[in-house]
Amino acid sequence: MEKKNIDWGSLGFSYTKTDSRYVSYWKDNQWDDGAMVEDANVTINESAGVLQYAQTCFEGLKAYTTIDGKVVAFRPDLNAQRMYDTAHRLLMPPFPHDRFIDALDKLVKANLAFVPPYGSGATLYIRPYLFGSGPVIGVAPAPEYTFRMFCTPVGPYFKSGIKPLKLQVSEFDRAAPRGTGHIKGGLNYAMSLYAGHEAHKNGFAENLYLDAATQSFVEETGGANFIFVTKDNKVVTPKSPSILPSITRRSLMYVAKEILHLETEERPVPLDEVAEFAEGGLCGTAAVISPIGSITTKKGVIYLPSGMEKMGPITQKLYDTLTGIQMGRLEAPEGWIHTIA
Ligand SMILES: *Cc1c(COP(=O)(O)O)cnc(C)c1O
């Protein structure tokens, strides 16, 4: 496969247009057959549900070139399921699981020249999304929908290498107790932009959001879940119905328990307990794990003992094991790796 002439090593986490993308339309109560198209632009009615009432959701996953030269995706069945659940909550017609995987295969095969080579540090980021494309004026679900999936080669999320991040506890809430925090809807991101902007202005990489009801339990950041490591090497992740179920976090918890044989706990984590942890990290598809250096709270700054220079040792082991599985260097648990080419 002749690769595109791209300087893989200098790619950032940004959009590069690739050759083709997958599109399917839902109309008259059914999905059409779907097709690959070349046009990267979307033309929709001015009154489309997505434009007026933000009826839209998305997913994010990656394809990798493995050490033995295959192109694989990591647990895409879980992205298909999560998008299905999100669509249900936003009254959109879910895109069927098998169609989602078929679209992924077609998309990546058509853009193989954009899949970064093994060892380049870059990956192919895949963005499935679903939105109300039919017109509405009264508040109601749209009469027609569009499912699309495109891909773009991306570099490491944090280009300067994996330096521990400075977080602040946000003054804003991310998700209401019986709201939409658990689904991957565009709406959760639109309203987080202001808080994110404030955090950056104050010199922080991300916001740590507390639970909206009591302002005392750790939820997540705007786009990544938390894991913490206790001083006796237990891996702990916050539990709450308003946290988005990160596939990276669920995979890391499995790796911790079943591969590294560490004790794991998914439970409510009070902010007051964080000062007692040895290590912490943010987890999501884009960066896998980003270590936390400090968290600025109303009561002062918490410095995690792992420091401001590098990942803590357990976080590093989790990172190495999961990326090793993704890149084909380590044996994957059954069903985690979907081979595309
Ligand atoms: C997508 C997302 C994550 C990370 O999920 P992954 O499946 O690991 O990529 C975490 N939090 C929020 C709010 C998200 O939207």
Short mmCIF file of C-alpha atoms in Angstrom, two decimals, residues 141-329:
data_model
loop_
_atom_site.label_atom_id
_atom_site.label_comp_id
_atom_site.label_asym_id
_atom_site.label_seq_id
_atom_site.Cartn_x
_atom_site.Cartn_y
_atom_site.Cartn_z
CA PRO A 141 -37.38 15.00 16.73
CA ALA A 142 -36.35 15.54 13.10
CA PRO A 143 -38.19 13.58 10.38
CA GLU A 144 -34.93 12.52 8.64
CA TYR A 145 -31.42 11.59 9.82
CA THR A 146 -27.91 11.29 8.44
CA PHE A 147 -25.22 8.90 9.68
CA ARG A 148 -21.69 9.64 8.55
CA MET A 149 -18.23 8.33 9.35
CA PHE A 150 -14.99 10.00 8.35
CA CYS A 151 -11.38 9.51 9.35
CA THR A 152 -8.34 11.70 9.77
CA PRO A 153 -4.74 10.83 10.63
CA VAL A 154 -3.75 12.37 13.98
CA GLY A 155 -0.59 12.72 16.00
CA PRO A 156 -0.36 12.21 19.74
CA TYR A 157 -3.02 14.23 21.60
CA PHE A 158 -0.40 15.97 23.71
CA LYS A 159 2.40 16.74 21.32
CA SER A 160 5.01 17.78 23.82
CA GLY A 161 4.97 14.23 25.19
CA ILE A 162 3.13 12.91 28.17
CA LYS A 163 3.71 15.54 30.85
CA PRO A 164 1.42 15.47 33.89
CA LEU A 165 -1.46 17.90 33.55
CA LYS A 166 -2.61 20.71 35.81
CA LEU A 167 -6.36 20.55 36.41
CA GLN A 168 -8.75 22.85 38.19
CA VAL A 169 -12.04 22.01 39.84
CA SER A 170 -14.60 23.72 37.63
CA GLU A 171 -17.09 26.24 38.94
CA PHE A 172 -19.51 24.87 36.36
CA ASP A 173 -21.35 21.55 36.21
CA ARG A 174 -20.96 19.15 33.31
CA ALA A 175 -24.05 17.02 33.75
CA ALA A 176 -27.25 17.01 35.76
CA PRO A 177 -28.05 13.97 37.91
CA ARG A 178 -30.83 12.74 35.62
CA GLY A 179 -29.56 14.49 32.51
CA THR A 180 -27.42 13.51 29.56
CA GLY A 181 -23.92 13.13 31.02
CA HIS A 182 -23.83 9.41 30.18
CA ILE A 183 -24.41 9.87 26.43
CA LYS A 184 -22.03 11.14 23.77
CA GLY A 185 -24.16 14.02 22.51
CA GLY A 186 -22.81 17.20 20.99
CA LEU A 187 -24.90 19.10 23.53
CA ASN A 188 -22.55 18.09 26.37
CA TYR A 189 -19.66 19.62 24.52
CA ALA A 190 -21.32 22.84 23.37
CA MET A 191 -22.01 23.84 26.95
CA SER A 192 -18.55 22.77 28.17
CA LEU A 193 -16.67 25.11 25.80
CA TYR A 194 -17.07 28.15 28.04
CA ALA A 195 -15.82 26.29 31.11
CA GLY A 196 -12.93 24.85 29.10
CA HIS A 197 -12.00 28.29 27.85
CA GLU A 198 -11.98 29.60 31.43
CA ALA A 199 -9.72 26.73 32.51
CA HIS A 200 -7.23 27.42 29.73
CA LYS A 201 -7.28 31.13 30.51
CA ASN A 202 -6.40 30.28 34.11
CA GLY A 203 -3.48 28.13 32.94
CA PHE A 204 -5.07 24.69 33.37
CA ALA A 205 -5.20 21.88 30.83
CA GLU A 206 -8.64 20.61 31.84
CA ASN A 207 -11.54 21.00 34.24
CA LEU A 208 -12.36 18.44 36.88
CA TYR A 209 -16.13 18.38 37.24
CA LEU A 210 -17.82 17.49 40.51
CA ASP A 211 -21.24 15.89 40.80
CA ALA A 212 -23.84 18.59 40.27
CA ALA A 213 -26.06 17.64 43.23
CA THR A 214 -23.54 17.76 46.10
CA GLN A 215 -20.37 19.30 44.62
CA SER A 216 -18.35 16.73 46.54
CA PHE A 217 -17.70 13.69 44.30
CA VAL A 218 -15.32 13.51 41.35
CA GLU A 219 -17.10 12.95 38.03
CA GLU A 220 -14.85 13.43 34.99
CA THR A 221 -13.31 16.10 32.77
CA GLY A 222 -15.09 17.42 29.70
CA GLY A 223 -13.86 14.55 27.54
CA ALA A 224 -12.03 11.96 29.64
CA ASN A 225 -12.76 9.71 32.64
CA PHE A 226 -10.55 9.50 35.74
CA ILE A 227 -8.54 6.66 37.17
CA PHE A 228 -6.59 6.95 40.40
CA VAL A 229 -4.06 4.69 42.08
CA THR A 230 -4.01 4.42 45.87
CA LYS A 231 -0.78 4.28 47.87
CA ASP A 232 -1.24 0.50 48.17
CA ASN A 233 -1.62 0.12 44.36
CA LYS A 234 -5.39 -0.22 44.09
CA VAL A 235 -6.82 1.21 40.87
CA VAL A 236 -9.91 3.29 41.58
CA THR A 237 -12.33 4.91 39.15
CA PRO A 238 -15.30 7.14 40.04
CA LYS A 239 -18.79 5.68 39.67
CA SER A 240 -21.75 7.90 38.82
CA PRO A 241 -24.73 7.67 36.46
CA SER A 242 -23.74 11.00 34.86
CA ILE A 243 -20.24 9.90 33.78
CA LEU A 244 -19.78 8.98 30.10
CA PRO A 245 -18.80 5.29 29.99
CA SER A 246 -15.30 5.61 28.48
CA ILE A 247 -14.16 2.54 26.56
CA THR A 248 -10.54 3.35 27.40
CA ARG A 249 -11.37 3.51 31.12
CA ARG A 250 -13.32 0.23 31.01
CA SER A 251 -10.42 -1.41 29.14
CA LEU A 252 -7.83 -0.05 31.59
CA MET A 253 -9.82 -1.35 34.57
CA TYR A 254 -9.90 -4.78 32.91
CA VAL A 255 -6.15 -4.62 32.21
CA ALA A 256 -5.51 -3.62 35.84
CA LYS A 257 -7.51 -6.52 37.25
CA GLU A 258 -7.08 -9.36 34.78
CA ILE A 259 -3.61 -8.71 33.33
CA LEU A 260 -1.72 -6.77 36.00
CA HIS A 261 -3.58 -8.51 38.85
CA LEU A 262 -4.19 -5.31 40.78
CA GLU A 263 -7.17 -4.67 42.98
CA THR A 264 -9.75 -2.44 41.30
CA GLU A 265 -12.70 -0.44 42.58
CA GLU A 266 -15.44 1.47 40.78
CA ARG A 267 -17.15 3.60 43.41
CA PRO A 268 -17.99 7.18 44.32
CA VAL A 269 -14.75 9.12 44.89
CA PRO A 270 -15.01 12.16 47.18
CA LEU A 271 -12.83 15.10 46.12
CA ASP A 272 -11.45 15.08 49.68
CA GLU A 273 -9.99 11.63 49.09
CA VAL A 274 -7.94 12.65 46.02
CA ALA A 275 -5.13 14.13 48.14
CA GLU A 276 -4.53 10.61 49.49
CA PHE A 277 -3.97 9.00 46.08
CA ALA A 278 -0.51 8.22 44.71
CA GLU A 279 -1.27 8.65 41.00
CA GLY A 280 -4.05 9.83 38.74
CA GLY A 281 -4.80 9.92 35.04
CA LEU A 282 -7.36 10.99 32.47
CA CYS A 283 -8.44 8.33 30.03
CA GLY A 284 -9.97 8.51 26.60
CA THR A 285 -9.37 7.35 23.05
CA ALA A 286 -7.45 10.47 21.98
CA ALA A 287 -4.60 10.26 24.52
CA VAL A 288 -5.16 6.80 26.13
CA ILE A 289 -3.94 8.05 29.56
CA SER A 290 -2.74 11.52 30.47
CA PRO A 291 -1.21 11.65 33.94
CA ILE A 292 -2.44 14.26 36.41
CA GLY A 293 0.15 16.43 38.14
CA SER A 294 -1.98 18.73 40.23
CA ILE A 295 -5.59 19.65 40.91
CA THR A 296 -6.46 23.16 42.06
CA THR A 297 -9.47 23.18 44.37
CA LYS A 298 -11.18 25.89 46.42
CA LYS A 299 -9.33 24.61 49.48
CA GLY A 300 -5.89 24.59 47.87
CA VAL A 301 -3.78 22.66 45.40
CA ILE A 302 -3.48 18.88 45.49
CA TYR A 303 -0.11 17.67 44.14
CA LEU A 304 -0.13 13.99 43.33
CA PRO A 305 3.02 12.26 44.67
CA SER A 306 3.88 11.00 41.15
CA GLY A 307 5.01 14.57 40.46
CA MET A 308 4.98 17.00 37.55
CA GLU A 309 7.60 15.30 35.37
CA LYS A 310 6.34 11.87 34.41
CA MET A 311 3.60 9.27 34.80
CA GLY A 312 3.38 7.32 38.01
CA PRO A 313 4.65 3.70 37.79
CA ILE A 314 1.23 2.00 37.81
CA THR A 315 -0.20 4.50 35.32
CA GLN A 316 2.80 3.80 33.09
CA LYS A 317 2.21 0.03 33.31
CA LEU A 318 -1.45 0.48 32.42
CA TYR A 319 -0.51 2.74 29.50
CA ASP A 320 2.19 0.38 28.19
CA THR A 321 -0.08 -2.65 28.44
CA LEU A 322 -3.08 -1.08 26.72
CA THR A 323 -1.05 0.53 23.92
CA GLY A 324 0.88 -2.75 23.57
CA ILE A 325 -2.43 -4.55 23.01
CA GLN A 326 -3.62 -1.90 20.54
CA MET A 327 -0.39 -2.03 18.53
CA GLY A 328 -0.26 -5.83 18.48
CA ARG A 329 2.83 -6.14 20.69
#
